[in-house]
Amino acid sequence: MKKIAILILLIFAEAQAEQVKINLWHQMLYSNRVVLREVCDAYEKQNPNVKIQLTYRETEELRSNFQSSAMGGSGPELIYGPSDQVGPFASMEIIKPLDEFFDAEFFKQFDPNAVVKLNGKTWMVGDMVGNHLMLIYNKELLPNPPQNTDELIEFGKNQTKDTDGDGKIDNYGLVWNFTEPFFYVPWLGGFGSWFFTETNQPNLNTPQNIEGFKFIKSLRDEHKIVPKECDYEVANALFKSGKAAMIINGDWSWGDYTDAKIDFGIARIPLVSQTSLYPNPLVGTKGYSINSNVSDKKIKPTLDLLRHLTSKEVQLKFTEKVNLMPSNLEARKDSLVLKNEILRQSAFVMEVGKPMPVVPEIRAVWDALRTQYQAVLGGNRTPEEGAKLSQANAEKQIREMNEILKPNEQATVIKWLFPVLFLLALVFGKRHFTEFLRDLKKNSFAYFMAFPAFFGIFAVIVYPFFYNLLISVSNFSLRTFQGWEVIGFQNYLTVFQEDVFYTVLWKTVLWTAVNLLFHVSLGVFLAVLINRTLPAKKILRTLLIIPWAVPQYITALTWRGMFNQEYGAINLALSKFFAMTPVQWLSQPFEAFSACVVTNIWLGFPFMMVIALGGLQSIPQELYEAARVDGATKWQQFWKITLPMLKPVMIPAITLGTIWTFNNINVVWLVSNAGEPSDQTHILVSYVYKAAFNLYRYGYAAALSMVIFLILLVFGVFFLRKTKATDSVY
Amino acid sequence: MIAVEFRNIIKSFGDVHILKEINLQVREGEFLVLVGPSGCGKSTSLRLIAGLEDATSGELLIHGKIVNDVDPSQRDIAMVFQSYALYPHLNVFENMAFGLRIRKTNENEIQKRVQEAAEILKITNLLDRKPKELSGGQRQRVALGRAIVRKPRVFLFDEPLSNLDAKLRGEMRVEIKRLHQLLGNTMVYVTHDQVEAMTMGDRIAIMNKGVIEQLDTPKMMYAKPLNTFVAGFIGTPQMNFLEGEIFKSQTEIYFKAGSFKLNLENLPFAQSFNDGKKIILGVRPENIFETENSQNALPASVELIEPLGSDVLAHLVIGGKNLTARFKGDSNIEAGNSIKISFEMNSLHFFDKETTQRLN
Amino acid sequence: MKIKNTEKWLIFTFLSVFTLATIYPVLNVIGISLRTDNAFQSKSLAFVEFDEPFEDTNGNKTRDENEKFTDENNNQKWDEGSSLKSFETLFTETSFLLWAWNSFLITLVVTLTGVVLASTCGYALSRFNFKGKQFGMVSLMTTQMFPATMLLLPFFIILSKLGLINSYLGLIIIYSSTALPFCIWQMKGYYDTIPQALEESARLDGCSRFSAFYKIILPLSAPALVITALFSFMASWSEYVVAAVVLQDPELYTLPLGLKSFQASLATQWGLYAAGALVVSVPVTVLFVALAKYLVSGLTLGSVKG
């Protein structure tokens, strides 16, 4: 009996042990996600011991979250994403080379574009190829696509028109997210060069690049066939509503247009007439990589799953449901692929494509190109300067990215400094500590009440803070992800040596000052107005609080939409009520910065208004009566009574507001789309974020954030001292 | 029996000494008033009894037990605060019942005691109201009621009447005194108002800068103030002080301040003063009277008069010194008059100028 | 008197216009959620649109699927008007309700924790002079000064080490603590306005220190507690960045995380997103509206004595 029980237990334990959960993070579009889930469900049915957990993350977040979690020693077993994430991941050694698990035969099944190699090793197996740009045209508006750029301009001009006769253009010939480098570089091929050399160096200071800049500008300014401001959302919306004849977009958008019931055709991006060369869209792959933290126990089922997900059957399923071009060469011969008109056209487009580079340096190139390209489009640089600067900046950023700072003598100092400081703290702290112990007895109740909250706060803040302090004196970056060391104060030196710090600091101060000025003045002004007998006073007050209530990530995006030059509510209202010419809110540095400020003012004034209202209600009415008796005007009453009496309430709010505004990354990031145009709208925090998560300069970012902290600390202490915020009026 | 006792109590905050070695005994059933200017330490003393402050050193005894480490909740003391400290979220009944509920008194008893107290204080019709719906006087009564329902052995009052208008203050003074007679408990009462102190206290302790200047009955306090501080504090209008010195020769002895001169021949104790002794002479306004023809009459000019009905206050200038005198209401002096006055010689107060202590 | 009235109406008109402009962006979100074409942009200022008039050759006014259409501008795309389709999809075809439940649970715990911790800690800071109080007050403020984004990586590492990834516990600890400094500050500010005599009286009435706090001060602090609760609520209800790092299992997703999954890199389902965003905003807005009067009376950062 006992034996049987043990046996059962053993079997049970065995079965338990075999149950594996495999996590897969991906960034698939909604419709693709559905297919993936189906595929995984089927797989789970066949392999009852396997449970697959799918997690969706937006591409950039997928990357940064995977990095963080892999660094923390966890993360999903499998990660699915575009091939360009291989560069950073492989450099950080957070994904495993696949060569040790699969033989050459396995890789041979796939299109070479889908087997992603870097430094002689294979890191990713793609389940599709594509992701390439093409010309998509609305067949109802344009039966045949243009064959070359001359036709493009001609057709475009025919299709760009003002249908309702209000003097504004309603229909455009061509729309696309042209300010984004990914959507620009194909043209470089058309003009006869490429932006990236085979030795992974940027190649941007070329006459072809200058031509390219001029060409895009001419489409917008000379031929006027593209809208003045056109990001992805605008372009997509115009095309989907039949208000644009052509769009340059990728294969991922087909589903969207089918849903919108657009009868569309696809073609190559038109031949550049002067060179007779086709633009070269970047062809990428998306595929699976394996986390380097996968335990030995899980590696086998993980590999099995990877094999399954890249198999011919699964790929064909994606082809059938969402028109993906399979990477599996066998699958390409399947009738599903051959008979698919769209895929056939897409394959035709792909013939002129060039592979998407996977080295991490590509990020630096994108970044440098984006900055200068947008400056050229905004008219703040000549194409020649833009080409030259983008090359120089790309080289510089690559250098910074690959630089491994060496420890200098300061490192030794720091290594000794920490223990010494710790000891000093102990010695000096001893007196405080004994006093504390004595006080603990006397004031035990106070400690009992205060302790839990402080414990929570310190647990969440203190460790990360010191961790950051450590990173800020280290060479933590892309190349040292797994083995960084303390190097000294070089990062701080870099912070203070670079001009950009001072420009961004100046902008941050301006940002904070302007915001606070408006928050407080608008808040107090509204509070004073509303703090009197008015009809519907309560309703007005409540409605005015709404900007505070609705989550920021929602309203910030809405504001971005409202700032669009042609379709945004702001310009529509300005031209309707004030007959103003449209302002290029999002593509000019000053205007974009103003747009961020306006959004943030909108978000922030209700808080100040509420604080001011509370303060107003506590001002004794007799003071006003006394002032009236003394003959003070309304205006004098406001300056001599209201403001001074509000001061003690407003000062702490202003202090907090300043700190919050100084560190408010949301608005800048969402409204200006991460610093656009040309990184001109950054404030310090968004700049830190970019340095850390986009450019992998963790050490530098940590140092910069320490500097931000110190600036605010000095401000806080000084401001509170100066204004004696803790004094009361009475 | 001693209800409350301070033994060498010192209270200081850092370098600031609020109480400097206080020794004080409050007798059982006594109404003791602590009076003094603000900052003299009277409130601190009261809060020490309540247990709301801890003594820096010394011992505090309540009914013979050292209570330095006893929590306020265990001291069986009730206190009426200057601000009344009524619980704003509870109605009058619950405010009064609060202490009993905390002590888990049974419901019948609570009802009975609150009703009793409410009747004594004539607030039975207010029991359902919230504090903010009450007038100042009503709040005061509720605060009293809250104290008496608990039947504590010691009552503490921290300037309870200072937020009331003059008329109500007068009424409540009587009310509290009546209450004391009715209940017979020990009461310690803090005020800065000497009228309250004089009218209410069985005994008065006058405090100044952390020390008790004099502890005595109101009568003695008035008649024999121990020093200039007490003399000046008790009595309205304030006692007149004249700084000067003694002139003594074989034939005469007089007090001289500027051109003001007062013959002291008839005062036996004055004979002991040495020539040139620096003296502060104290004269209460009620001890100055108008005279036609006396040896000791002094010429005075009337600067200003304040008729009070029963009395007239006259501000006089005598030999370059200002004095206030209280005359009968039917006196017909007017401002600008020149009159002659004299002092009730047996009611003069002599203080040493250096020590400010009483000499007679 | 007449002048006063004119002035009143002038102010009222001004405020009304200003308010309208203020809530326009929110109306805009409503408009997007009602749109059927999943687009973010529209070229009119109006936010509710009607179906484009349609009439086929038989005089039939409802358009069948695939029926040909050309408007007076020779535009062959029929503009469908506003509808509640997005909302329908949101509730029937997505895990929205599950996310809402998750968010609710987390928010509830965070709010309770926040209120308990902030009310006790604020009380200690307001009423007692203890060693380290000054340091504590200053450090509360300094916690707000460090750029929060840089704390993410260390957060993640510490949570991984504690095995709190993919669990609500880690998230709850972080959320509760992030709103705390402000809440403590504001509770302290409110307590400062309550006379000490009340607790003293309660203690003479027989209360211990804690019961004086609990029975007398806490009920009186209702407005401030409500504000604290509101801030804690907001800190967790609409937080995205930390949740994205900590939660990986879709079953555990909170509302912002779920919403964000409608938003793919280049093809956002704007209709769903906007509809979801609105539904997410509703509880916060309702709370704000319901608590507007407390906001004014309870938000006492400063030191005005009441």
PDB file of C-alpha atoms in Angstrom, chain B residues 204-207 211-217 220-222 224-227 230-231:
ATOM      1  CA  ILE B 204      -4.275  82.474  44.184  1.00  0.00           C
ATOM      2  CA  ALA B 205      -0.818  81.674  42.970  1.00  0.00           C
ATOM      3  CA  ILE B 206       0.694  84.543  41.060  1.00  0.00           C
ATOM      4  CA  MET B 207       3.331  83.401  38.628  1.00  0.00           C
ATOM      5  CA  VAL B 211       8.334  81.164  39.541  1.00  0.00           C
ATOM      6  CA  ILE B 212       5.448  81.578  41.935  1.00  0.00           C
ATOM      7  CA  GLU B 213       5.666  85.116  43.275  1.00  0.00           C
ATOM      8  CA  GLN B 214       3.026  84.713  45.954  1.00  0.00           C
ATOM      9  CA  LEU B 215       0.549  82.067  46.996  1.00  0.00           C
ATOM     10  CA  ASP B 216      -2.197  83.433  49.170  1.00  0.00           C
ATOM     11  CA  THR B 217      -5.864  84.159  49.646  1.00  0.00           C
ATOM     12  CA  MET B 220      -4.079  88.869  51.637  1.00  0.00           C
ATOM     13  CA  MET B 221      -2.919  89.196  48.083  1.00  0.00           C
ATOM     14  CA  TYR B 222      -4.640  92.573  47.946  1.00  0.00           C
ATOM     15  CA  LYS B 224      -0.151  92.547  51.591  1.00  0.00           C
ATOM     16  CA  PRO B 225       1.395  91.989  48.185  1.00  0.00           C
ATOM     17  CA  LEU B 226       4.850  90.549  48.722  1.00  0.00           C
ATOM     18  CA  ASN B 227       6.547  92.462  45.945  1.00  0.00           C
ATOM     19  CA  VAL B 230       2.159  91.147  42.769  1.00  0.00           C
ATOM     20  CA  ALA B 231       1.203  94.618  43.935  1.00  0.00           C
TER      21      ALA B 231
END
